[in-house]
Every structure is written in structure tokens, then in C-alpha cells.
Short mmCIF file of C-alpha atoms and ligand atoms in Angstrom, two decimals:
data_model
loop_
_atom_site.label_atom_id
_atom_site.label_comp_id
_atom_site.label_asym_id
_atom_site.label_seq_id
_atom_site.Cartn_x
_atom_site.Cartn_y
_atom_site.Cartn_z
CA MET A 1 4.47 -18.62 -22.68
CA SER A 2 2.89 -21.33 -24.96
CA ILE A 3 -0.97 -21.42 -25.08
CA ARG A 4 -0.10 -24.89 -23.62
CA ASN A 5 1.52 -24.11 -20.63
CA ILE A 6 -1.28 -20.63 -19.96
CA LYS A 7 -4.05 -22.98 -20.12
CA SER A 8 -2.38 -25.60 -17.45
CA ASN A 9 -1.84 -22.81 -15.75
CA PHE A 10 -6.00 -20.96 -15.86
CA LEU A 11 -6.84 -23.91 -15.24
CA PHE A 12 -5.80 -24.49 -11.59
CA ILE A 13 -6.64 -20.26 -12.09
CA ASN A 14 -9.68 -21.22 -12.54
CA LYS A 15 -10.91 -21.86 -9.02
CA LEU A 16 -10.26 -19.19 -7.58
CA GLN A 17 -13.66 -16.97 -7.87
CA CYS A 18 -11.95 -13.56 -9.28
CA PHE A 19 -10.38 -15.18 -12.01
CA LYS A 20 -11.92 -17.67 -14.58
CA TYR A 21 -10.52 -19.70 -17.47
CA SER A 22 -12.54 -20.22 -20.23
CA THR A 23 -11.77 -21.66 -24.38
CA SER A 24 -14.41 -20.32 -27.28
CA PRO A 25 -15.18 -22.41 -29.58
CA LYS A 26 -12.32 -20.44 -31.83
CA SER A 27 -10.06 -21.64 -28.91
CA VAL A 28 -9.22 -18.59 -27.84
CA ALA A 29 -8.21 -18.39 -23.86
CA THR A 30 -9.66 -14.92 -21.85
CA VAL A 31 -8.97 -13.98 -18.69
CA THR A 32 -11.05 -12.94 -16.17
CA LEU A 33 -9.92 -10.15 -13.71
CA ASN A 34 -12.12 -8.17 -11.46
CA GLU A 35 -15.20 -8.85 -13.87
CA LYS A 36 -13.37 -7.83 -16.95
CA ASN A 37 -11.68 -9.61 -20.20
CA PHE A 38 -8.78 -10.09 -21.12
CA ILE A 39 -8.06 -12.24 -24.33
CA ALA A 40 -4.62 -13.88 -23.28
CA ASP A 41 -1.60 -14.09 -25.28
CA GLU A 42 2.06 -15.17 -24.64
CA TYR A 43 2.33 -12.50 -22.78
CA THR A 44 -0.18 -14.22 -19.70
CA ASN A 45 2.07 -14.55 -16.43
CA LEU A 46 -0.17 -14.36 -13.82
CA THR A 47 -0.69 -16.76 -11.85
CA PRO A 48 -2.95 -17.75 -8.91
CA LYS A 49 -1.12 -16.77 -6.18
CA ILE A 50 -0.45 -12.84 -7.88
CA ILE A 51 -3.87 -13.04 -8.21
CA SER A 52 -5.34 -13.97 -4.46
CA TYR A 53 -3.96 -10.80 -3.65
CA LEU A 54 -5.76 -8.77 -6.27
CA ASN A 55 -8.42 -6.36 -4.18
CA ARG A 56 -6.65 -6.98 -0.49
CA ASN A 57 -6.01 -2.97 -0.58
CA LEU A 58 -3.92 -3.38 2.66
CA HIS A 59 -3.57 0.39 2.67
CA LEU A 60 -6.65 0.53 3.02
CA GLN A 61 -7.47 -1.80 6.13
CA PRO A 62 -6.99 0.17 9.50
CA ASN A 63 -6.02 -2.58 11.55
CA ASN A 64 -2.60 -3.27 9.23
CA PRO A 65 0.87 -0.48 9.68
CA LEU A 66 0.61 0.25 6.26
CA CYS A 67 -2.38 2.21 6.85
CA LEU A 68 -0.93 4.04 9.83
CA VAL A 69 2.19 4.65 8.02
CA ARG A 70 -0.38 6.32 4.41
CA GLN A 71 -2.70 8.31 6.92
CA ARG A 72 0.76 9.87 8.46
CA ILE A 73 1.79 10.46 5.27
CA VAL A 74 -1.67 12.05 3.72
CA LYS A 75 -1.47 13.94 7.20
CA TYR A 76 2.27 15.22 5.98
CA PHE A 77 0.76 16.46 2.73
CA TYR A 78 -2.33 17.28 3.89
CA SER A 79 -1.10 19.47 6.94
CA SER A 80 1.88 21.18 5.40
CA PHE A 81 -0.02 22.55 1.63
CA THR A 82 -3.24 24.68 1.51
CA HIS A 83 -4.82 27.39 0.20
CA GLY A 84 -7.76 29.15 0.90
CA GLY A 85 -7.98 26.57 4.31
CA ASN A 86 -8.24 23.83 1.59
CA PRO A 87 -5.55 20.56 1.17
CA THR A 88 -3.63 21.53 -2.07
CA PHE A 89 -3.34 17.56 -2.33
CA SER A 90 -5.63 15.55 -4.07
CA VAL A 91 -5.44 11.41 -2.80
CA TYR A 92 -6.12 9.08 -4.71
CA GLU A 93 -6.33 5.04 -2.88
CA ASN A 94 -8.85 3.41 -5.06
CA LEU A 95 -7.15 3.68 -8.73
CA SER A 96 -7.05 -0.30 -9.90
CA PRO A 97 -4.34 -2.18 -10.29
CA ILE A 98 -5.42 -3.30 -13.42
CA VAL A 99 -3.54 -1.43 -16.76
CA THR A 100 -1.94 -0.56 -19.29
CA THR A 101 1.32 -0.63 -20.97
CA LYS A 102 0.74 2.66 -21.91
CA GLN A 103 0.17 3.89 -18.82
CA ASN A 104 2.35 1.65 -17.21
CA PHE A 105 5.16 3.27 -20.33
CA ASP A 106 4.60 4.49 -23.03
CA ASP A 107 2.96 7.92 -21.20
CA LEU A 108 6.26 7.87 -18.80
CA LEU A 109 8.53 8.02 -22.04
CA ILE A 110 9.79 4.29 -21.08
CA PRO A 111 11.62 2.80 -23.63
CA GLU A 112 10.23 -0.22 -25.94
CA ASP A 113 13.37 -1.79 -25.01
CA HIS A 114 13.56 -0.75 -21.10
CA PRO A 115 15.05 -3.58 -18.72
CA SER A 116 11.56 -2.48 -16.77
CA ARG A 117 9.48 -3.69 -19.25
CA ALA A 118 10.78 -7.09 -19.72
CA LYS A 119 8.15 -10.25 -18.63
CA SER A 120 10.59 -11.85 -15.85
CA ASP A 121 10.10 -8.71 -14.76
CA CYS A 122 6.39 -7.36 -14.90
CA TYR A 123 3.42 -9.49 -14.67
CA TYR A 124 1.07 -9.71 -17.58
CA ILE A 125 -2.57 -9.93 -18.55
CA ASN A 126 -1.53 -10.19 -22.23
CA ARG A 127 0.38 -7.97 -24.12
CA ASN A 128 -1.51 -4.72 -23.91
CA ASN A 129 -2.11 -5.32 -19.92
CA LEU A 130 -0.66 -5.49 -16.96
CA LEU A 131 -1.17 -5.41 -12.56
CA ARG A 132 0.73 -2.01 -12.54
CA GLY A 133 4.41 -1.81 -11.15
CA HIS A 134 4.73 1.95 -10.25
CA MET A 135 1.81 4.10 -9.62
CA THR A 136 3.47 6.20 -10.91
CA ALA A 137 1.54 4.92 -14.51
CA HIS A 138 -1.71 6.47 -13.14
CA GLN A 139 0.47 10.36 -13.77
CA SER A 140 -0.49 11.16 -17.33
CA GLU A 141 -3.99 10.27 -16.88
CA LEU A 142 -4.18 12.14 -13.79
CA LEU A 143 -3.20 15.57 -15.67
CA ARG A 144 -4.95 14.71 -18.29
CA ALA A 145 -7.93 14.91 -16.13
CA GLY A 146 -6.52 18.63 -15.02
CA LEU A 147 -5.40 17.86 -11.91
CA ASP A 148 -2.05 19.51 -10.20
CA ASN A 149 -1.17 18.22 -7.11
CA PHE A 150 -2.50 14.49 -6.23
CA LEU A 151 -1.26 11.71 -3.74
CA MET A 152 -1.95 8.16 -5.69
CA ILE A 153 -1.92 5.62 -3.20
CA GLY A 154 -1.63 1.45 -3.85
CA ASP A 155 -0.70 -1.97 -4.55
CA VAL A 156 1.93 -2.35 -7.44
CA TYR A 157 3.17 -6.10 -8.84
CA ARG A 158 6.99 -6.63 -9.22
CA ARG A 159 7.99 -10.15 -10.30
CA ASP A 160 10.45 -10.81 -6.80
CA GLU A 161 10.92 -13.61 -5.22
CA ILE A 162 9.69 -14.15 -1.78
CA ASP A 163 11.99 -13.44 1.50
CA SER A 164 12.02 -11.58 4.37
CA SER A 165 12.41 -8.01 2.17
CA HIS A 166 11.10 -8.63 -0.74
CA PHE A 167 7.24 -9.19 -1.78
CA PRO A 168 5.69 -9.47 -5.30
CA VAL A 169 3.72 -7.40 -4.00
CA PHE A 170 4.19 -4.07 -2.44
CA HIS A 171 2.64 -0.70 -1.94
CA GLN A 172 3.48 2.87 -2.92
CA VAL A 173 2.46 6.38 -2.47
CA ASP A 174 2.89 8.23 -5.69
CA ALA A 175 3.28 12.61 -5.99
CA VAL A 176 3.09 14.69 -8.15
CA ARG A 177 3.33 18.74 -7.40
CA SER A 178 2.74 21.26 -9.98
CA GLN A 179 3.50 24.82 -10.15
CA LEU A 180 3.04 27.51 -12.40
CA LYS A 181 5.76 30.50 -13.33
CA GLU A 182 3.35 32.88 -10.70
CA GLN A 183 3.25 30.31 -8.20
CA LEU A 184 6.99 29.34 -8.49
CA PHE A 185 8.05 32.68 -8.86
CA GLU A 186 6.30 34.82 -5.94
CA ASN A 187 8.41 36.71 -4.99
CA HIS A 188 10.48 37.12 -7.77
CA ARG A 189 8.21 37.89 -10.75
CA GLY A 190 9.68 38.17 -14.03
CA LEU A 191 11.48 34.86 -14.04
CA ASN A 192 10.26 32.49 -16.27
CA ILE A 193 9.86 28.82 -15.59
CA PHE A 194 10.70 27.90 -19.72
CA GLU A 195 14.29 29.80 -21.53
CA PRO A 196 13.11 31.76 -24.50
CA ASP A 197 13.50 30.29 -27.48
CA PHE A 198 11.24 27.12 -26.43
CA ASP A 199 7.78 26.62 -27.58
CA PRO A 200 6.18 23.70 -25.16
CA MET A 201 3.80 23.59 -27.49
CA HIS A 202 6.23 21.85 -30.63
CA PRO A 203 6.72 18.23 -29.22
CA SER A 204 9.42 17.47 -31.93
CA ASP A 205 12.06 20.24 -29.68
CA TYR A 206 12.13 17.76 -27.27
CA LYS A 207 12.95 14.69 -29.51
CA ASN A 208 15.85 17.27 -30.48
CA SER A 209 16.97 18.66 -27.02
CA ILE A 210 20.24 17.57 -25.31
CA ASP A 211 19.71 17.63 -21.57
CA ASP A 212 22.87 18.62 -18.95
CA PRO A 213 22.73 16.95 -16.07
CA THR A 214 21.06 19.89 -13.64
CA LYS A 215 18.14 20.22 -15.92
CA GLN A 216 16.10 20.03 -18.57
CA SER A 217 17.02 22.12 -21.87
CA CYS A 218 13.22 23.64 -22.01
CA HIS A 219 13.22 24.71 -18.21
CA THR A 220 15.19 28.25 -16.69
CA LEU A 221 18.00 27.62 -14.63
CA GLU A 222 16.07 29.51 -11.84
CA ALA A 223 12.48 27.42 -12.13
CA ALA A 224 14.66 23.81 -11.97
CA LYS A 225 17.16 25.32 -9.40
CA LEU A 226 13.49 26.37 -7.19
CA MET A 227 11.42 23.44 -8.09
CA GLU A 228 15.09 21.36 -6.68
CA THR A 229 15.07 23.13 -3.26
CA GLN A 230 11.46 22.72 -3.77
CA LEU A 231 11.62 18.87 -3.85
CA LYS A 232 13.99 18.18 -1.67
CA ASN A 233 12.59 20.17 1.02
CA HIS A 234 9.56 19.24 1.09
CA LEU A 235 10.45 15.46 1.11
CA ILE A 236 13.31 16.06 4.24
CA GLY A 237 9.86 17.03 5.91
CA LEU A 238 8.14 13.79 5.88
CA VAL A 239 11.17 11.66 6.43
CA GLN A 240 11.46 14.54 10.03
CA ALA A 241 7.74 13.66 10.76
CA LEU A 242 7.60 9.85 10.22
CA PHE A 243 11.47 9.45 12.13
CA GLY A 244 11.51 12.76 13.91
CA GLU A 245 14.26 15.65 13.18
CA ASP A 246 17.39 14.28 14.07
CA ILE A 247 17.18 11.62 11.38
CA LYS A 248 19.96 11.44 9.36
CA HIS A 249 19.30 11.43 5.50
CA ARG A 250 21.68 12.32 1.76
CA TRP A 251 20.77 12.82 -1.78
CA VAL A 252 22.34 10.35 -4.52
CA ASP A 253 21.61 10.73 -8.18
CA ALA A 254 19.37 9.03 -10.15
CA TYR A 255 17.64 8.14 -12.97
CA PHE A 256 14.32 7.67 -13.69
CA PRO A 257 13.00 7.93 -17.89
CA PHE A 258 10.24 10.45 -16.82
CA THR A 259 11.63 12.45 -14.79
CA HIS A 260 14.98 14.64 -15.25
CA PRO A 261 17.36 15.64 -12.78
CA SER A 262 16.78 12.96 -10.67
CA TRP A 263 17.58 11.79 -7.10
CA GLU A 264 17.03 8.82 -4.52
CA LEU A 265 16.82 10.19 -0.40
CA GLU A 266 18.35 7.55 1.97
CA ILE A 267 18.23 7.82 5.26
CA PHE A 268 20.54 6.62 7.60
CA TYR A 269 18.41 3.78 10.10
CA ASP A 270 19.67 0.86 11.67
CA ASN A 271 23.15 1.35 11.19
CA ASN A 272 22.66 1.50 7.69
CA TRP A 273 21.52 4.03 4.49
CA MET A 274 18.73 2.70 3.79
CA GLU A 275 16.81 4.69 0.21
CA VAL A 276 13.10 5.55 1.05
CA LEU A 277 12.75 7.05 -2.08
CA GLY A 278 13.27 8.36 -6.49
CA CYS A 279 12.07 11.58 -7.14
CA GLY A 280 12.47 14.21 -10.15
CA ILE A 281 11.28 16.36 -12.28
CA VAL A 282 9.33 15.58 -14.58
CA ARG A 283 9.68 15.33 -17.98
CA ASN A 284 8.47 18.42 -19.85
CA GLU A 285 6.89 16.90 -22.28
CA ILE A 286 4.86 14.20 -20.74
CA LEU A 287 2.87 17.45 -19.13
CA ALA A 288 2.78 18.91 -22.25
CA ASN A 289 1.11 15.78 -23.94
CA ALA A 290 -1.01 15.24 -21.30
CA GLY A 291 -2.13 18.59 -20.92
CA PRO A 292 -0.28 21.91 -18.49
CA ASN A 293 2.10 22.99 -21.34
CA ASN A 294 2.48 26.18 -18.01
CA THR A 295 3.09 24.74 -15.49
CA ILE A 296 7.18 22.87 -13.97
CA ALA A 297 6.94 19.59 -12.14
CA TYR A 298 8.06 17.69 -9.50
CA ALA A 299 6.77 13.90 -8.73
CA PHE A 300 8.66 11.51 -6.12
CA GLY A 301 7.73 7.45 -5.18
CA LEU A 302 7.99 5.94 -2.35
CA GLY A 303 7.63 2.31 -0.73
CA LEU A 304 5.18 1.88 2.05
CA GLU A 305 6.24 -1.30 3.75
CA ARG A 306 10.03 -0.30 3.75
CA LEU A 307 9.37 2.64 5.98
CA THR A 308 7.00 1.11 8.02
CA MET A 309 8.87 -2.22 8.78
CA ALA A 310 11.89 0.40 9.89
CA LEU A 311 8.78 2.72 12.00
CA TYR A 312 7.85 -0.03 13.60
CA LYS A 313 10.32 -2.34 13.98
CA ILE A 314 8.46 -5.03 11.83
CA PRO A 315 10.77 -8.07 11.08
CA ASP A 316 9.67 -9.01 8.35
CA ILE A 317 7.79 -8.21 5.31
CA ARG A 318 5.92 -11.09 4.99
CA LEU A 319 3.85 -9.90 7.96
CA MET A 320 1.77 -7.25 6.59
CA TRP A 321 -0.22 -9.80 4.57
CA SER A 322 -0.85 -11.27 8.11
CA THR A 323 -4.37 -12.00 8.92
CA ASP A 324 -3.86 -13.30 12.10
CA SER A 325 -5.23 -11.05 14.87
CA GLY A 326 -1.93 -11.65 16.92
CA PHE A 327 0.06 -9.25 14.19
CA LEU A 328 -3.11 -7.32 13.36
CA SER A 329 -4.01 -6.73 17.16
CA GLN A 330 -0.63 -4.51 17.66
CA PHE A 331 -2.52 -1.80 15.17
CA HIS A 332 -5.60 -1.61 15.49
CA ASP A 333 -7.25 1.33 17.30
CA LYS A 334 -3.99 3.02 17.41
CA GLY A 335 -3.83 6.76 16.52
CA ILE A 336 -1.73 6.71 13.28
CA ASP A 337 0.56 9.17 15.71
CA GLU A 338 1.26 6.04 18.66
CA LYS A 339 4.95 4.78 19.07
CA ILE A 340 4.01 1.67 18.14
CA THR A 341 7.11 -1.17 19.07
CA TYR A 342 6.09 -5.12 17.30
CA LYS A 343 6.20 -7.41 19.75
CA PRO A 344 7.21 -10.78 17.27
CA VAL A 345 3.85 -13.22 17.86
CA SER A 346 4.67 -16.74 18.87
CA VAL A 347 5.27 -19.09 15.19
CA TYR A 348 3.22 -21.52 16.81
CA PRO A 349 -0.62 -21.52 15.73
CA GLN A 350 -4.08 -19.42 16.92
CA CYS A 351 -7.11 -21.94 18.13
CA VAL A 352 -9.64 -19.75 18.24
CA ASN A 353 -12.91 -21.25 19.84
CA ASP A 354 -16.00 -19.42 20.67
CA LEU A 355 -17.99 -19.21 23.26
CA SER A 356 -22.01 -17.82 23.90
CA PHE A 357 -24.26 -18.11 26.25
CA TRP A 358 -27.20 -15.85 27.49
CA LEU A 359 -27.11 -13.98 31.02
CA PRO A 360 -29.48 -14.17 33.44
CA PRO A 361 -32.53 -12.19 33.71
CA SER A 362 -30.39 -9.06 36.20
CA LEU A 363 -27.81 -8.57 33.68
CA THR A 364 -28.69 -7.16 29.23
CA ILE A 365 -26.14 -6.87 26.71
CA ASP A 366 -25.67 -3.18 27.40
CA THR A 367 -25.06 -3.90 31.74
CA PHE A 368 -22.53 -7.15 31.43
CA MET A 369 -19.67 -6.28 32.15
CA CYS A 370 -17.16 -7.66 29.80
CA ASN A 371 -13.84 -6.62 31.13
CA ASP A 372 -14.40 -9.29 34.12
CA PHE A 373 -15.27 -11.62 31.44
CA TYR A 374 -10.88 -11.23 29.86
CA ASP A 375 -10.11 -11.29 33.36
CA LEU A 376 -11.99 -14.27 33.93
CA VAL A 377 -10.86 -15.81 30.36
CA ARG A 378 -6.98 -14.73 31.73
CA ASP A 379 -7.67 -16.58 35.38
CA VAL A 380 -8.38 -19.57 33.96
CA GLY A 381 -6.67 -19.91 30.65
CA GLY A 382 -2.88 -18.45 31.36
CA ASP A 383 -0.89 -17.34 29.13
CA ILE A 384 -2.26 -19.35 26.42
CA ILE A 385 -4.70 -16.64 26.10
CA GLU A 386 -3.74 -14.20 23.34
CA GLN A 387 -6.89 -12.39 22.69
CA VAL A 388 -10.65 -12.94 23.61
CA LYS A 389 -12.73 -10.55 21.47
CA LEU A 390 -16.23 -9.63 21.65
CA LYS A 391 -17.83 -11.53 18.09
CA ASP A 392 -21.62 -11.11 18.61
CA LYS A 393 -24.60 -9.35 20.70
CA PHE A 394 -28.29 -11.34 20.30
CA ILE A 395 -31.22 -10.31 21.47
CA HIS A 396 -33.50 -14.01 21.26
CA PRO A 397 -37.14 -11.62 19.06
CA LYS A 398 -39.55 -14.51 21.49
CA ASN A 399 -38.19 -14.94 24.62
CA LYS A 400 -35.63 -11.59 25.00
CA LYS A 401 -33.02 -13.58 26.60
CA HIS A 402 -29.77 -11.55 26.37
CA SER A 403 -26.58 -13.57 24.62
CA LEU A 404 -23.48 -12.70 24.17
CA CYS A 405 -20.68 -14.46 21.84
CA PHE A 406 -16.83 -14.38 22.64
CA SER A 407 -14.45 -15.62 20.81
CA ILE A 408 -11.45 -17.14 22.24
CA VAL A 409 -7.44 -16.64 20.65
CA TYR A 410 -5.55 -19.05 21.95
CA ARG A 411 -2.14 -19.62 21.99
CA HIS A 412 0.92 -21.05 23.13
CA LEU A 413 4.41 -19.07 23.15
CA GLU A 414 6.77 -22.78 23.16
CA ARG A 415 4.92 -25.13 21.21
CA THR A 416 1.54 -26.12 19.13
CA LEU A 417 -1.60 -26.62 21.09
CA THR A 418 -3.45 -29.35 20.38
CA GLN A 419 -7.02 -28.58 20.21
CA ALA A 420 -8.15 -31.05 22.48
CA GLU A 421 -6.21 -29.54 25.26
CA VAL A 422 -7.58 -26.02 24.69
CA ASN A 423 -11.28 -27.65 24.59
CA GLU A 424 -9.97 -28.60 28.27
CA VAL A 425 -9.58 -25.05 29.14
CA HIS A 426 -12.02 -23.74 27.21
CA LYS A 427 -14.48 -26.09 29.26
CA GLU A 428 -12.87 -24.27 32.26
CA ILE A 429 -13.56 -20.68 31.69
CA GLU A 430 -17.16 -22.11 30.62
CA LYS A 431 -17.87 -23.12 33.89
CA ALA A 432 -16.42 -20.32 35.87
CA ALA A 433 -18.02 -18.03 33.66
CA VAL A 434 -21.66 -20.13 34.63
CA ASN A 435 -20.61 -19.79 38.39
CA SER A 436 -19.28 -16.47 38.30
CA PHE A 437 -21.86 -14.51 36.02
CA GLY A 438 -24.55 -17.37 36.58
CA VAL A 439 -25.31 -17.72 32.66
CA VAL A 440 -26.48 -20.07 30.99
CA ILE A 441 -23.99 -21.74 28.33
CA ARG A 442 -25.41 -22.01 24.93
N1 LIG B 1 8.49 5.03 -9.89
C1 LIG B 1 9.09 4.99 -9.87
C2 LIG B 1 9.55 3.87 -9.18
O1 LIG B 1 8.84 2.83 -8.77
C3 LIG B 1 9.56 6.54 -8.61
C4 LIG B 1 8.68 7.32 -9.14
C5 LIG B 1 8.13 7.97 -8.53
C6 LIG B 1 10.20 8.11 -9.62
C7 LIG B 1 8.01 9.88 -9.08
C8 LIG B 1 10.16 8.99 -9.51
C9 LIG B 1 9.27 10.40 -10.42
O2 LIG B 1 10.66 3.47 -8.07
#
């Protein structure tokens, strides 16, 4: 992309609050993302649309189904792995999606010419920075910080088409579980993680060694096999916790530059094999570079959208981004283990009208029965009422009168409602409230 192209793109981007384009006297284009400045270059390919998804943090929004599934996964790891009553895994779900190419690729031994680095696949901020393409981008920094068991959860960005199952932004849960020799071979003292002639302190050893298909050359067969068994059991436990004991699964050999051996787990869902995660034994070179040189670790990464869509029967990935209350309310205030089956919301637009009134002196904001009001709204409005929400409570500072404000969401299942006809129904509801409760419309 030439600088001219970048400029025209950025001028449009400039309209967004979180993104600024400016030209210094030397005519250097800069990109400001989350209050950080980057110098644009021929790699820059962010678009305003993509930037608008930054900071949405769907995985942390209480009404979003992704948030429920995130909580279920964290709960599985918290309850399955403890030491001394404390959870073994620590959870990181607020890591910035702005990462360096070192974090996203180099630290993970992804070769210079690997296709996942292509401009056509990533959202580059510039040559050295990008929106992370996977949560594994944080693996090395957390290992370097001294962590051994952790989950990394967040939004990841990959250039993709938008259709019912693909979206350029999605969410992943990534994890590392490390074991010392004493932990791995708790019941078999005397066994070792590393082959006797291997020196983890000599990184050049990695370059010269050739791995066989079952294990890295540095690991003993016992360590690699035991770790593989644990990894597979833990992940099958996870999909059983989500989909039930009877879920059919299979393991498929895979390749990732940062793990060896590597696998993908597929589950049989809706008459099809569906890939749910990638995993493997972490390349010891990554561990040694980041610090620990006496552990063996497994890692996995799973996409939250696919699991969430399957669990709740959500037909389109774009719905995850919906701010429509007809969608979000289906996941509102739900226990994480509650069985939820998504009911399609009408494709016709919503109309939202507010209704505020003063209560009669006999009632207060605490004694007014909201449920009575909801029934009245449904009685008068019928099927076009999609939702009624209490929006605001207010006590006038001087005259001490009490007031309530409700939002009423109207939507017809078969056609677009006009504002005029909604206003008419709304007026009827106001009249009925005045008659039934003695309120005064504000
Ligand atoms: N990062 C990989 C992906 O996004 C998943 C993965 C994570 C695979 C950790 C192995 C180990 O597809």
C-alpha cells in the first residue's frame, strides 16, 4: 500500500475517536490506537471498521454469550486444578490486542516466510506491530514473567470474509500448563523430562536436533507420552464439561511451529466433525528462551465463537456483535450452566420509546410494582412488545415527587413498524397507565 493510499484511508479513519491520522512537517503518517502512536508504513492495512471493534471486549460483557462460555471454561480449569486449595491456573483476559511481530511470530518460532505473517492475513499497524492473530502471542511474555500455568483470553484479528461462520475478529482461550519433573513423575521418581545427553542451557542443541513424530528430541519418551496423555484427558474433560459426557470426539495430527507434537481436537456435532481446538507440547526452545529450562509444558488454543454457536444454537457469528436487546436479553442474568437455546429475533428493526411518569403520593419508587406495569404494557401493546426495561428512578429534590422511566422496545415479527404506529400504541399505554395507577405522564 502506498503512502497515498494510506493517507486516504486514514483520513476516513480520522473520524473515529480512537484513531487519529496526522501528518508531521516531515510528512510522516502516524496511527494512534488506544492513545499510542505508531508510524504508518507500507505494512499498514488497518481499516476503520476493524478499529471500531477494538475495546469491545465481548468476552467480558455480561450479556454476551461468549462471556458465559468463557466463564464455563475458566470454571472447568479452576475446579479441576488446584494446589493447597488455590486454583493452579491464573487467568489473563485484559491483555492489549496490540502486539509486536516478535510477540506474535518470532517468540513462537514462526519462520520469516510463514504464510500466517502475510499482509493478506493480518491487520498490521505497521511493519513491527499488529493486532494479534492469536492469543498465543502472549505465551512467551507470561512465561518470562515467571508464570507456569495460565489462561489467556481475548479478541484476535485475522483478515477474513464476513459470512455466517467467519468474522475478522473473534475470541480465543489459550493456555499453558507446565510441569516440573517432580510433578510429572510424582509416582515414578527416577524418571526424567530430558534425555541424558541433552543440555537445555545450550540453545544451539535445538537447531541441530531432528524431532521424530512422537516427541521433541530433547524429551524422554516417558515425559512426552505422559504429557500427551494429560493434555488429551484435560481437553476431553473440557468438551465433556461443555457438551456433556457423551460427546463424540477424535484427535487429528496437526502442525504448529510452536508445539511438537501437535493435534487438533474435533467433536461430532450436528452430524459433522467440527474442529474445536489446536494443541501440543510446547517447543522446549520457547520455554528455555523465556526462562524455565527444567519444565515440560503443553499449550492449547480454542476459538470461543464456534463453541458458543454450537452450545446455544446461534446461527450466525455476526450476532455475537449485536447490540440488539432482543439478542442480548436471551443471555442476560443467566447462570453459566443454564441450558439456553437461542430463539431467532425478528429481522425487522426495533423501535424504542421511553415512558416516564410521576407516581401518585400513595406510591413510591420502592412500592410501585413494576411487574404490574409490564403486564399492562403487554396487554395494551400485544405481540409487538419485545421488551420493557426499567431505565431510571428519580426523586425530585424539591417537591419530593417520585418518578420512574421505562424503555419499551417494539418490534413486529413480520414487518417494519412505522414510528407513527408505534407512537399510537405508546399513547394508549400512557393512557392505560394513568387510568390504572393514577400516574402523571412527564
Ligand atoms: N495459536 C493456535 C491458533 O490460533 C492454536 C494453538 C495454541 C495451537 C497453542 C497449539 C498450541 O490456531
